[in-house]
Amino acid sequence: MKNLLLIEYFTSKSNLDLRRDKEFVREGLNILNSIIKNFLKSKYIKNINLIINKKIKIIKSKKINYFFTSNSISYIDILNKFDLKNKAILIAPEIDKISLEFHSVLRKKCIILGSDQISLETFSSKFQTSKILSKFDIPAVKSYKNNPNIKKNFIFKPDYGAGSSNVKIMKQNKIEENYITQKFHSGKKGSFLMLCKNGKSKVICCNEQIINIKKQNIRQIGCVIGGLERDREEIEILGSNICKKFNGLFGIVGVDIVKNKKKWLVLEINPRFTSAYCGLQASYSNSTISLITDFYLTGEIKSSPTTLLKSSKYIF
């Protein structure tokens, strides 16, 4: 039986502004609740130590120890009272380098069950992700920091961004600091979640993304969880190649992909729990979801097969 420390960036902020941070809090809380519900079912869990702002309403359980932040108490104040050997799951978006800074600070306070800092530095940047994937011949959408010679529509997005925040389809070339451009591929969009450890991987789910395009704005509004299971074989090869080349990836990793000329290309790699995790319960078996839970509590990627019960829409 093990104790686990759980911290999500926005919901643990001491200066939380629920109006300003509404969308980030909602997404972070959904992921947090999903993790808690699944981990409480595990026979390996003893207690969850949860750091969260006192304004947030959260699941109640005798197995959860609550540590509340406020205007006068930060998560650092709380962590200073913890043993440095505490194992923790951190959740933070890549936007504005939040994930990088959050992990960097907390590595001094606990043992993070997640990818190493080098992996976070590489994959937090869309430009660096594209550059290094190209170096290792992993199929990916190319990113540019200056005007590329793209004649058709292209995507304009923050280099350090999360989800679909500030992502636009442009027809005219544009240069802006801290933004990158990518060729717009009209093919099917997807994502998959996999577990990684020491260069080994296990794909958990293969999803089709639900995309909404309104004028210049392009936004992912959800997923068909399990919607790309027919492409699992190709996706597993892609996931395996990523993990073999980047053995600093650890735990759950989300990969966004796009179909181009019958081939899947990597758009982004997110070394963290993503919103797609929240939709697993309605589509995959409990034993499939337990593969993730058991990994974090035992350190073992089990060989048990994944089982899709039914594809279902999950709207963020």
PDB file of C-alpha atoms in Angstrom:
ATOM      1  CA  MET A   1       0.000   0.000   0.000  1.00  0.00           C
ATOM      2  CA  LYS A   2       1.374   3.406  -1.003  1.00  0.00           C
ATOM      3  CA  ASN A   3       0.820   7.082  -0.389  1.00  0.00           C
ATOM      4  CA  LEU A   4       0.682   9.434  -3.344  1.00  0.00           C
ATOM      5  CA  LEU A   5       0.997  13.214  -3.536  1.00  0.00           C
ATOM      6  CA  LEU A   6      -1.209  14.915  -6.134  1.00  0.00           C
ATOM      7  CA  ILE A   7      -0.820  18.527  -7.314  1.00  0.00           C
ATOM      8  CA  GLU A   8      -2.423  20.340 -10.253  1.00  0.00           C
ATOM      9  CA  TYR A   9      -0.986  23.768 -11.057  1.00  0.00           C
ATOM     10  CA  PHE A  10      -4.088  25.966 -11.357  1.00  0.00           C
ATOM     11  CA  THR A  11      -6.223  24.344  -8.653  1.00  0.00           C
ATOM     12  CA  SER A  12      -3.343  24.529  -6.158  1.00  0.00           C
ATOM     13  CA  LYS A  13      -2.510  28.217  -6.726  1.00  0.00           C
ATOM     14  CA  SER A  14      -2.666  30.339  -3.570  1.00  0.00           C
ATOM     15  CA  ASN A  15      -3.729  33.437  -5.548  1.00  0.00           C
ATOM     16  CA  LEU A  16      -6.392  31.588  -7.518  1.00  0.00           C
ATOM     17  CA  ASP A  17      -8.815  33.792  -9.445  1.00  0.00           C
ATOM     18  CA  LEU A  18     -11.758  31.587 -10.416  1.00  0.00           C
ATOM     19  CA  ARG A  19     -13.075  34.120 -12.911  1.00  0.00           C
ATOM     20  CA  ARG A  20      -9.752  34.781 -14.658  1.00  0.00           C
ATOM     21  CA  ASP A  21      -8.587  31.159 -14.630  1.00  0.00           C
ATOM     22  CA  LYS A  22     -12.021  29.609 -15.208  1.00  0.00           C
ATOM     23  CA  GLU A  23     -11.195  27.471 -18.274  1.00  0.00           C
ATOM     24  CA  PHE A  24      -7.834  26.276 -16.941  1.00  0.00           C
ATOM     25  CA  VAL A  25      -9.351  25.409 -13.558  1.00  0.00           C
ATOM     26  CA  ARG A  26     -12.205  23.476 -15.180  1.00  0.00           C
ATOM     27  CA  GLU A  27      -9.840  21.378 -17.301  1.00  0.00           C
ATOM     28  CA  GLY A  28      -7.383  20.834 -14.450  1.00  0.00           C
ATOM     29  CA  LEU A  29     -10.150  19.845 -12.044  1.00  0.00           C
ATOM     30  CA  ASN A  30     -11.638  17.356 -14.523  1.00  0.00           C
ATOM     31  CA  ILE A  31      -8.255  15.630 -14.863  1.00  0.00           C
ATOM     32  CA  LEU A  32      -7.711  15.768 -11.102  1.00  0.00           C
ATOM     33  CA  ASN A  33     -11.126  14.212 -10.345  1.00  0.00           C
ATOM     34  CA  SER A  34     -10.574  11.455 -12.911  1.00  0.00           C
ATOM     35  CA  ILE A  35      -7.195  10.559 -11.417  1.00  0.00           C
ATOM     36  CA  ILE A  36      -8.611  10.518  -7.889  1.00  0.00           C
ATOM     37  CA  LYS A  37     -11.614   8.341  -8.821  1.00  0.00           C
ATOM     38  CA  ASN A  38      -9.442   5.790 -10.626  1.00  0.00           C
ATOM     39  CA  PHE A  39      -6.635   5.698  -8.062  1.00  0.00           C
ATOM     40  CA  LEU A  40      -9.045   5.262  -5.125  1.00  0.00           C
ATOM     41  CA  LYS A  41     -10.178   1.975  -6.713  1.00  0.00           C
ATOM     42  CA  SER A  42      -6.676   0.514  -6.641  1.00  0.00           C
ATOM     43  CA  LYS A  43      -5.689  -2.113  -4.112  1.00  0.00           C
ATOM     44  CA  TYR A  44      -2.207  -0.557  -4.063  1.00  0.00           C
ATOM     45  CA  ILE A  45      -3.249   2.876  -2.760  1.00  0.00           C
ATOM     46  CA  LYS A  46      -3.191   3.747   0.930  1.00  0.00           C
ATOM     47  CA  ASN A  47      -3.712   7.497   0.916  1.00  0.00           C
ATOM     48  CA  ILE A  48      -3.756  10.394  -1.525  1.00  0.00           C
ATOM     49  CA  ASN A  49      -2.243  13.625  -0.231  1.00  0.00           C
ATOM     50  CA  LEU A  50      -3.990  16.345  -2.213  1.00  0.00           C
ATOM     51  CA  ILE A  51      -2.820  19.970  -2.353  1.00  0.00           C
ATOM     52  CA  ILE A  52      -5.657  22.212  -3.509  1.00  0.00           C
ATOM     53  CA  ASN A  53      -7.001  25.727  -3.077  1.00  0.00           C
ATOM     54  CA  LYS A  54      -9.687  26.011  -0.389  1.00  0.00           C
ATOM     55  CA  LYS A  55     -12.069  27.611  -2.938  1.00  0.00           C
ATOM     56  CA  ILE A  56     -12.244  24.399  -4.989  1.00  0.00           C
ATOM     57  CA  LYS A  57     -14.921  21.780  -4.399  1.00  0.00           C
ATOM     58  CA  ILE A  58     -13.350  18.347  -4.638  1.00  0.00           C
ATOM     59  CA  ILE A  59     -14.199  14.666  -4.141  1.00  0.00           C
ATOM     60  CA  LYS A  60     -14.471  13.603  -0.497  1.00  0.00           C
ATOM     61  CA  SER A  61     -12.922  10.359   0.719  1.00  0.00           C
ATOM     62  CA  LYS A  62     -11.425   8.965   3.918  1.00  0.00           C
ATOM     63  CA  LYS A  63      -8.395   7.978   1.850  1.00  0.00           C
ATOM     64  CA  ILE A  64      -7.667  11.584   0.874  1.00  0.00           C
ATOM     65  CA  ASN A  65      -5.658  13.923   3.088  1.00  0.00           C
ATOM     66  CA  TYR A  66      -6.507  17.512   2.112  1.00  0.00           C
ATOM     67  CA  PHE A  67      -3.936  20.300   2.296  1.00  0.00           C
ATOM     68  CA  PHE A  68      -5.460  23.651   1.406  1.00  0.00           C
ATOM     69  CA  THR A  69      -3.738  26.645  -0.155  1.00  0.00           C
ATOM     70  CA  SER A  70      -5.013  30.184   0.351  1.00  0.00           C
ATOM     71  CA  ASN A  71      -3.835  33.761  -0.005  1.00  0.00           C
ATOM     72  CA  SER A  72      -1.569  33.207   2.996  1.00  0.00           C
ATOM     73  CA  ILE A  73      -0.526  29.569   2.354  1.00  0.00           C
ATOM     74  CA  SER A  74       1.199  28.445  -0.857  1.00  0.00           C
ATOM     75  CA  TYR A  75       1.807  24.911  -2.097  1.00  0.00           C
ATOM     76  CA  ILE A  76       5.506  25.493  -1.338  1.00  0.00           C
ATOM     77  CA  ASP A  77       4.624  26.256   2.302  1.00  0.00           C
ATOM     78  CA  ILE A  78       2.765  22.938   2.430  1.00  0.00           C
ATOM     79  CA  LEU A  79       5.484  20.951   0.669  1.00  0.00           C
ATOM     80  CA  ASN A  80       8.116  22.296   3.061  1.00  0.00           C
ATOM     81  CA  LYS A  81       6.423  20.207   5.751  1.00  0.00           C
ATOM     82  CA  PHE A  82       6.519  17.026   3.647  1.00  0.00           C
ATOM     83  CA  ASP A  83       9.237  14.399   3.436  1.00  0.00           C
ATOM     84  CA  LEU A  84      11.409  14.954   0.356  1.00  0.00           C
ATOM     85  CA  LYS A  85      10.908  11.271  -0.495  1.00  0.00           C
ATOM     86  CA  ASN A  86       7.194  11.731  -1.176  1.00  0.00           C
ATOM     87  CA  LYS A  87       6.232  10.512  -4.647  1.00  0.00           C
ATOM     88  CA  ALA A  88       4.064  12.906  -6.604  1.00  0.00           C
ATOM     89  CA  ILE A  89       2.027  13.251  -9.773  1.00  0.00           C
ATOM     90  CA  LEU A  90       2.110  16.797 -11.118  1.00  0.00           C
ATOM     91  CA  ILE A  91      -0.306  18.199 -13.676  1.00  0.00           C
ATOM     92  CA  ALA A  92       0.523  21.436 -15.472  1.00  0.00           C
ATOM     93  CA  PRO A  93       0.049  22.803 -19.012  1.00  0.00           C
ATOM     94  CA  GLU A  94       2.889  23.776 -21.350  1.00  0.00           C
ATOM     95  CA  ILE A  95       1.452  27.253 -21.894  1.00  0.00           C
ATOM     96  CA  ASP A  96       3.902  30.077 -21.075  1.00  0.00           C
ATOM     97  CA  LYS A  97       6.416  27.470 -19.827  1.00  0.00           C
ATOM     98  CA  ILE A  98       4.236  26.786 -16.761  1.00  0.00           C
ATOM     99  CA  SER A  99       4.965  23.052 -16.813  1.00  0.00           C
ATOM    100  CA  LEU A 100       8.724  23.594 -17.070  1.00  0.00           C
ATOM    101  CA  GLU A 101       8.865  26.012 -14.141  1.00  0.00           C
ATOM    102  CA  PHE A 102       6.392  24.035 -11.988  1.00  0.00           C
ATOM    103  CA  HIS A 103       8.381  20.810 -12.362  1.00  0.00           C
ATOM    104  CA  SER A 104      11.714  22.561 -11.887  1.00  0.00           C
ATOM    105  CA  VAL A 105      10.620  24.025  -8.533  1.00  0.00           C
ATOM    106  CA  LEU A 106       8.899  20.896  -7.245  1.00  0.00           C
ATOM    107  CA  ARG A 107      11.786  18.539  -8.098  1.00  0.00           C
ATOM    108  CA  LYS A 108      13.482  20.051  -5.046  1.00  0.00           C
ATOM    109  CA  LYS A 109      10.498  19.198  -2.849  1.00  0.00           C
ATOM    110  CA  CYS A 110       9.430  15.664  -3.855  1.00  0.00           C
ATOM    111  CA  ILE A 111      10.060  12.718  -6.162  1.00  0.00           C
ATOM    112  CA  ILE A 112       8.120  13.409  -9.355  1.00  0.00           C
ATOM    113  CA  LEU A 113       6.578  10.427 -11.114  1.00  0.00           C
ATOM    114  CA  GLY A 114       6.982  11.912 -14.542  1.00  0.00           C
ATOM    115  CA  SER A 115       9.277  12.586 -17.461  1.00  0.00           C
ATOM    116  CA  ASP A 116      12.711  14.101 -16.813  1.00  0.00           C
ATOM    117  CA  GLN A 117      13.416  17.820 -17.173  1.00  0.00           C
ATOM    118  CA  ILE A 118      15.190  17.392 -20.517  1.00  0.00           C
ATOM    119  CA  SER A 119      12.090  15.750 -22.005  1.00  0.00           C
ATOM    120  CA  LEU A 120       9.885  18.519 -20.637  1.00  0.00           C
ATOM    121  CA  GLU A 121      12.183  21.203 -22.058  1.00  0.00           C
ATOM    122  CA  THR A 122      12.148  19.518 -25.472  1.00  0.00           C
ATOM    123  CA  PHE A 123       8.446  18.769 -25.798  1.00  0.00           C
ATOM    124  CA  SER A 124       7.089  21.924 -24.168  1.00  0.00           C
ATOM    125  CA  SER A 125       8.276  23.753 -27.299  1.00  0.00           C
ATOM    126  CA  LYS A 126       6.481  22.970 -30.560  1.00  0.00           C
ATOM    127  CA  PHE A 127       9.530  24.153 -32.498  1.00  0.00           C
ATOM    128  CA  GLN A 128      11.995  21.973 -30.578  1.00  0.00           C
ATOM    129  CA  THR A 129       9.639  19.004 -30.824  1.00  0.00           C
ATOM    130  CA  SER A 130       9.507  19.299 -34.612  1.00  0.00           C
ATOM    131  CA  LYS A 131      13.271  19.779 -34.851  1.00  0.00           C
ATOM    132  CA  ILE A 132      14.264  16.762 -32.767  1.00  0.00           C
ATOM    133  CA  LEU A 133      11.644  14.425 -34.258  1.00  0.00           C
ATOM    134  CA  SER A 134      12.994  15.288 -37.704  1.00  0.00           C
ATOM    135  CA  LYS A 135      16.518  14.524 -36.482  1.00  0.00           C
ATOM    136  CA  PHE A 136      15.438  11.008 -35.490  1.00  0.00           C
ATOM    137  CA  ASP A 137      13.338  10.422 -38.639  1.00  0.00           C
ATOM    138  CA  ILE A 138      10.076  10.242 -36.709  1.00  0.00           C
ATOM    139  CA  PRO A 139       7.256  11.465 -39.017  1.00  0.00           C
ATOM    140  CA  ALA A 140       6.087  14.859 -37.810  1.00  0.00           C
ATOM    141  CA  VAL A 141       4.584  18.136 -38.982  1.00  0.00           C
ATOM    142  CA  LYS A 142       7.380  20.672 -39.450  1.00  0.00           C
ATOM    143  CA  SER A 143       7.335  23.856 -37.381  1.00  0.00           C
ATOM    144  CA  TYR A 144       8.884  27.161 -38.422  1.00  0.00           C
ATOM    145  CA  LYS A 145       9.823  30.255 -36.454  1.00  0.00           C
ATOM    146  CA  ASN A 146       9.994  32.524 -39.475  1.00  0.00           C
ATOM    147  CA  ASN A 147       8.060  32.883 -42.724  1.00  0.00           C
ATOM    148  CA  PRO A 148       7.939  29.485 -44.402  1.00  0.00           C
ATOM    149  CA  ASN A 149       7.239  29.238 -48.109  1.00  0.00           C
ATOM    150  CA  ILE A 150       3.816  27.701 -47.593  1.00  0.00           C
ATOM    151  CA  LYS A 151       1.441  28.558 -50.407  1.00  0.00           C
ATOM    152  CA  LYS A 152      -1.729  27.207 -48.825  1.00  0.00           C
ATOM    153  CA  ASN A 153      -3.314  27.734 -45.399  1.00  0.00           C
ATOM    154  CA  PHE A 154      -1.080  27.274 -42.393  1.00  0.00           C
ATOM    155  CA  ILE A 155      -1.455  27.034 -38.625  1.00  0.00           C
ATOM    156  CA  PHE A 156      -0.258  29.877 -36.408  1.00  0.00           C
ATOM    157  CA  LYS A 157       0.169  28.927 -32.727  1.00  0.00           C
ATOM    158  CA  PRO A 158       2.208  29.722 -29.592  1.00  0.00           C
ATOM    159  CA  ASP A 159       5.506  27.851 -29.382  1.00  0.00           C
ATOM    160  CA  TYR A 160       4.735  27.184 -25.722  1.00  0.00           C
ATOM    161  CA  GLY A 161       1.022  26.491 -25.726  1.00  0.00           C
ATOM    162  CA  ALA A 162      -1.500  23.931 -24.551  1.00  0.00           C
ATOM    163  CA  GLY A 163      -4.605  22.580 -26.235  1.00  0.00           C
ATOM    164  CA  SER A 164      -6.069  24.898 -28.856  1.00  0.00           C
ATOM    165  CA  SER A 165      -5.360  28.133 -27.025  1.00  0.00           C
ATOM    166  CA  ASN A 166      -4.624  30.956 -29.531  1.00  0.00           C
ATOM    167  CA  VAL A 167      -4.375  28.567 -32.500  1.00  0.00           C
ATOM    168  CA  LYS A 168      -5.446  30.060 -35.832  1.00  0.00           C
ATOM    169  CA  ILE A 169      -5.579  29.191 -39.529  1.00  0.00           C
ATOM    170  CA  MET A 170      -3.831  31.909 -41.517  1.00  0.00           C
ATOM    171  CA  LYS A 171      -3.744  32.654 -45.255  1.00  0.00           C
ATOM    172  CA  GLN A 172      -1.041  35.301 -45.098  1.00  0.00           C
ATOM    173  CA  ASN A 173       2.421  34.822 -43.662  1.00  0.00           C
ATOM    174  CA  LYS A 174       2.936  36.330 -40.251  1.00  0.00           C
ATOM    175  CA  ILE A 175       5.869  36.606 -37.846  1.00  0.00           C
ATOM    176  CA  GLU A 176       5.350  37.108 -34.127  1.00  0.00           C
ATOM    177  CA  GLU A 177       7.706  36.455 -31.266  1.00  0.00           C
ATOM    178  CA  ASN A 178       7.100  33.177 -29.400  1.00  0.00           C
ATOM    179  CA  TYR A 179       4.799  31.864 -32.157  1.00  0.00           C
ATOM    180  CA  ILE A 180       5.422  29.166 -34.761  1.00  0.00           C
ATOM    181  CA  THR A 181       3.786  28.211 -38.051  1.00  0.00           C
ATOM    182  CA  GLN A 182       2.935  24.769 -39.407  1.00  0.00           C
ATOM    183  CA  LYS A 183       1.427  23.623 -42.682  1.00  0.00           C
ATOM    184  CA  PHE A 184      -2.302  23.002 -42.301  1.00  0.00           C
ATOM    185  CA  HIS A 185      -3.123  19.363 -43.016  1.00  0.00           C
ATOM    186  CA  SER A 186      -6.804  18.774 -43.731  1.00  0.00           C
ATOM    187  CA  GLY A 187      -6.632  15.063 -42.907  1.00  0.00           C
ATOM    188  CA  LYS A 188      -8.079  13.323 -39.877  1.00  0.00           C
ATOM    189  CA  LYS A 189      -6.799  14.503 -36.478  1.00  0.00           C
ATOM    190  CA  GLY A 190      -6.131  12.116 -33.631  1.00  0.00           C
ATOM    191  CA  SER A 191      -4.330  11.480 -30.372  1.00  0.00           C
ATOM    192  CA  PHE A 192      -3.167   8.586 -28.279  1.00  0.00           C
ATOM    193  CA  LEU A 193      -2.157   8.012 -24.679  1.00  0.00           C
ATOM    194  CA  MET A 194       0.724   5.701 -23.856  1.00  0.00           C
ATOM    195  CA  LEU A 195       2.747   4.649 -20.844  1.00  0.00           C
ATOM    196  CA  CYS A 196       6.522   5.042 -21.097  1.00  0.00           C
ATOM    197  CA  LYS A 197       9.431   3.790 -19.021  1.00  0.00           C
ATOM    198  CA  ASN A 198      13.094   3.237 -19.881  1.00  0.00           C
ATOM    199  CA  GLY A 199      12.432   3.389 -23.622  1.00  0.00           C
ATOM    200  CA  LYS A 200       9.505   0.952 -23.506  1.00  0.00           C
ATOM    201  CA  SER A 201       5.914   1.889 -24.266  1.00  0.00           C
ATOM    202  CA  LYS A 202       2.355   0.654 -24.089  1.00  0.00           C
ATOM    203  CA  VAL A 203      -0.398   2.426 -26.012  1.00  0.00           C
ATOM    204  CA  ILE A 204      -3.522   2.714 -23.871  1.00  0.00           C
ATOM    205  CA  CYS A 205      -6.050   4.374 -26.181  1.00  0.00           C
ATOM    206  CA  CYS A 206      -6.313   5.661 -29.766  1.00  0.00           C
ATOM    207  CA  ASN A 207      -8.679   8.596 -30.212  1.00  0.00           C
ATOM    208  CA  GLU A 208     -10.077  10.700 -33.019  1.00  0.00           C
ATOM    209  CA  GLN A 209     -10.120  14.411 -32.254  1.00  0.00           C
ATOM    210  CA  ILE A 210     -13.251  16.517 -32.705  1.00  0.00           C
ATOM    211  CA  ILE A 211     -12.210  19.809 -34.298  1.00  0.00           C
ATOM    212  CA  ASN A 212     -14.231  22.992 -34.614  1.00  0.00           C
ATOM    213  CA  ILE A 213     -13.181  25.619 -37.179  1.00  0.00           C
ATOM    214  CA  LYS A 214     -14.825  29.029 -37.018  1.00  0.00           C
ATOM    215  CA  LYS A 215     -13.397  31.732 -39.269  1.00  0.00           C
ATOM    216  CA  GLN A 216      -9.676  31.841 -38.385  1.00  0.00           C
ATOM    217  CA  ASN A 217      -9.999  29.948 -35.128  1.00  0.00           C
ATOM    218  CA  ILE A 218      -9.372  26.219 -34.963  1.00  0.00           C
ATOM    219  CA  ARG A 219     -10.171  24.444 -31.724  1.00  0.00           C
ATOM    220  CA  GLN A 220     -10.282  20.894 -30.444  1.00  0.00           C
ATOM    221  CA  ILE A 221     -13.547  20.556 -28.524  1.00  0.00           C
ATOM    222  CA  GLY A 222     -13.355  16.868 -27.670  1.00  0.00           C
ATOM    223  CA  CYS A 223     -12.446  13.338 -28.712  1.00  0.00           C
ATOM    224  CA  VAL A 224     -14.062  10.176 -29.932  1.00  0.00           C
ATOM    225  CA  ILE A 225     -12.364   7.982 -27.355  1.00  0.00           C
ATOM    226  CA  GLY A 226     -11.288   4.756 -29.045  1.00  0.00           C
ATOM    227  CA  GLY A 227     -12.150   6.239 -32.439  1.00  0.00           C
ATOM    228  CA  LEU A 228      -8.796   5.285 -33.980  1.00  0.00           C
ATOM    229  CA  GLU A 229      -8.456   1.724 -32.692  1.00  0.00           C
ATOM    230  CA  ARG A 230      -8.423   0.507 -36.291  1.00  0.00           C
ATOM    231  CA  ASP A 231      -5.108   2.360 -36.644  1.00  0.00           C
ATOM    232  CA  ARG A 232      -3.641   0.887 -33.449  1.00  0.00           C
ATOM    233  CA  GLU A 233      -0.901  -1.114 -35.165  1.00  0.00           C
ATOM    234  CA  GLU A 234       0.564   1.956 -36.888  1.00  0.00           C
ATOM    235  CA  ILE A 235       0.085   4.064 -33.761  1.00  0.00           C
ATOM    236  CA  GLU A 236       1.868   1.478 -31.596  1.00  0.00           C
ATOM    237  CA  ILE A 237       4.860   1.517 -33.951  1.00  0.00           C
ATOM    238  CA  LEU A 238       4.925   5.321 -33.791  1.00  0.00           C
ATOM    239  CA  GLY A 239       4.661   5.300 -29.987  1.00  0.00           C
ATOM    240  CA  SER A 240       7.407   2.691 -29.688  1.00  0.00           C
ATOM    241  CA  ASN A 241       9.751   4.722 -31.893  1.00  0.00           C
ATOM    242  CA  ILE A 242       9.161   7.844 -29.800  1.00  0.00           C
ATOM    243  CA  CYS A 243       9.862   6.061 -26.513  1.00  0.00           C
ATOM    244  CA  LYS A 244      12.973   4.311 -27.824  1.00  0.00           C
ATOM    245  CA  LYS A 245      14.492   7.601 -28.963  1.00  0.00           C
ATOM    246  CA  PHE A 246      13.490   9.536 -25.835  1.00  0.00           C
ATOM    247  CA  ASN A 247      13.937   7.262 -22.843  1.00  0.00           C
ATOM    248  CA  GLY A 248      13.498  10.171 -20.438  1.00  0.00           C
ATOM    249  CA  LEU A 249       9.755   9.949 -21.077  1.00  0.00           C
ATOM    250  CA  PHE A 250       8.076   8.412 -18.047  1.00  0.00           C
ATOM    251  CA  GLY A 251       4.469   7.677 -17.182  1.00  0.00           C
ATOM    252  CA  ILE A 252       1.502   8.756 -19.206  1.00  0.00           C
ATOM    253  CA  VAL A 253       2.260  10.679 -22.405  1.00  0.00           C
ATOM    254  CA  GLY A 254      -0.237  12.188 -24.820  1.00  0.00           C
ATOM    255  CA  VAL A 255       0.609  12.460 -28.507  1.00  0.00           C
ATOM    256  CA  ASP A 256      -1.388  14.535 -31.017  1.00  0.00           C
ATOM    257  CA  ILE A 257      -1.295  13.278 -34.600  1.00  0.00           C
ATOM    258  CA  VAL A 258      -2.661  14.157 -38.044  1.00  0.00           C
ATOM    259  CA  LYS A 259      -3.182  11.986 -41.121  1.00  0.00           C
ATOM    260  CA  ASN A 260      -1.357  13.054 -44.275  1.00  0.00           C
ATOM    261  CA  LYS A 261      -1.212  10.890 -47.410  1.00  0.00           C
ATOM    262  CA  LYS A 262      -2.221   7.745 -45.492  1.00  0.00           C
ATOM    263  CA  LYS A 263       0.498   8.323 -42.893  1.00  0.00           C
ATOM    264  CA  TRP A 264       0.232   9.578 -39.304  1.00  0.00           C
ATOM    265  CA  LEU A 265       2.383  12.601 -38.454  1.00  0.00           C
ATOM    266  CA  VAL A 266       3.160  13.818 -34.924  1.00  0.00           C
ATOM    267  CA  LEU A 267       1.857  17.296 -34.098  1.00  0.00           C
ATOM    268  CA  GLU A 268       2.700  17.503 -30.407  1.00  0.00           C
ATOM    269  CA  ILE A 269       3.987  15.354 -27.552  1.00  0.00           C
ATOM    270  CA  ASN A 270       2.601  16.134 -24.089  1.00  0.00           C
ATOM    271  CA  PRO A 271       4.409  14.318 -21.233  1.00  0.00           C
ATOM    272  CA  ARG A 272       1.462  14.512 -18.815  1.00  0.00           C
ATOM    273  CA  PHE A 273      -2.122  13.506 -18.156  1.00  0.00           C
ATOM    274  CA  THR A 274      -4.295  15.104 -20.852  1.00  0.00           C
ATOM    275  CA  SER A 275      -8.042  15.708 -21.052  1.00  0.00           C
ATOM    276  CA  ALA A 276      -8.466  12.500 -23.084  1.00  0.00           C
ATOM    277  CA  TYR A 277      -7.745  10.566 -19.875  1.00  0.00           C
ATOM    278  CA  CYS A 278     -11.066  11.813 -18.490  1.00  0.00           C
ATOM    279  CA  GLY A 279     -12.977  10.033 -21.249  1.00  0.00           C
ATOM    280  CA  LEU A 280     -11.455   6.570 -20.778  1.00  0.00           C
ATOM    281  CA  GLN A 281     -14.048   5.358 -18.271  1.00  0.00           C
ATOM    282  CA  ALA A 282     -16.900   5.440 -20.792  1.00  0.00           C
ATOM    283  CA  SER A 283     -15.015   3.580 -23.516  1.00  0.00           C
ATOM    284  CA  TYR A 284     -12.361   1.234 -22.153  1.00  0.00           C
ATOM    285  CA  SER A 285     -12.492  -1.582 -19.598  1.00  0.00           C
ATOM    286  CA  ASN A 286     -11.582  -1.078 -15.951  1.00  0.00           C
ATOM    287  CA  SER A 287      -8.589  -3.353 -16.471  1.00  0.00           C
ATOM    288  CA  THR A 288      -7.341  -1.006 -19.226  1.00  0.00           C
ATOM    289  CA  ILE A 289      -7.595   2.052 -16.966  1.00  0.00           C
ATOM    290  CA  SER A 290      -5.915   0.072 -14.165  1.00  0.00           C
ATOM    291  CA  LEU A 291      -2.838  -0.281 -16.371  1.00  0.00           C
ATOM    292  CA  ILE A 292      -2.222   3.434 -15.784  1.00  0.00           C
ATOM    293  CA  THR A 293      -3.087   3.415 -12.078  1.00  0.00           C
ATOM    294  CA  ASP A 294      -1.016   0.316 -11.339  1.00  0.00           C
ATOM    295  CA  PHE A 295       1.969   1.720 -13.225  1.00  0.00           C
ATOM    296  CA  TYR A 296       2.163   4.790 -10.977  1.00  0.00           C
ATOM    297  CA  LEU A 297       1.770   2.690  -7.839  1.00  0.00           C
ATOM    298  CA  THR A 298       4.010  -0.269  -8.739  1.00  0.00           C
ATOM    299  CA  GLY A 299       6.340   1.133 -11.415  1.00  0.00           C
ATOM    300  CA  GLU A 300       5.478  -1.747 -13.751  1.00  0.00           C
ATOM    301  CA  ILE A 301       4.077  -1.549 -17.286  1.00  0.00           C
ATOM    302  CA  LYS A 302       1.908  -4.649 -17.323  1.00  0.00           C
ATOM    303  CA  SER A 303       1.520  -6.756 -20.446  1.00  0.00           C
ATOM    304  CA  SER A 304      -2.262  -7.085 -20.067  1.00  0.00           C
ATOM    305  CA  PRO A 305      -4.180  -6.245 -23.258  1.00  0.00           C
ATOM    306  CA  THR A 306      -6.244  -3.084 -23.614  1.00  0.00           C
ATOM    307  CA  THR A 307      -9.968  -3.564 -24.207  1.00  0.00           C
ATOM    308  CA  LEU A 308     -12.226  -1.101 -26.013  1.00  0.00           C
ATOM    309  CA  LEU A 309     -15.840  -1.567 -24.915  1.00  0.00           C
ATOM    310  CA  LYS A 310     -17.306   1.086 -27.206  1.00  0.00           C
ATOM    311  CA  SER A 311     -16.195   4.299 -28.865  1.00  0.00           C
ATOM    312  CA  SER A 312     -17.792   7.352 -27.299  1.00  0.00           C
ATOM    313  CA  LYS A 313     -17.621  11.119 -27.576  1.00  0.00           C
ATOM    314  CA  TYR A 314     -15.960  13.051 -24.794  1.00  0.00           C
ATOM    315  CA  ILE A 315     -16.496  16.813 -25.008  1.00  0.00           C
ATOM    316  CA  PHE A 316     -14.026  18.936 -23.072  1.00  0.00           C
TER     317      PHE A 316
END
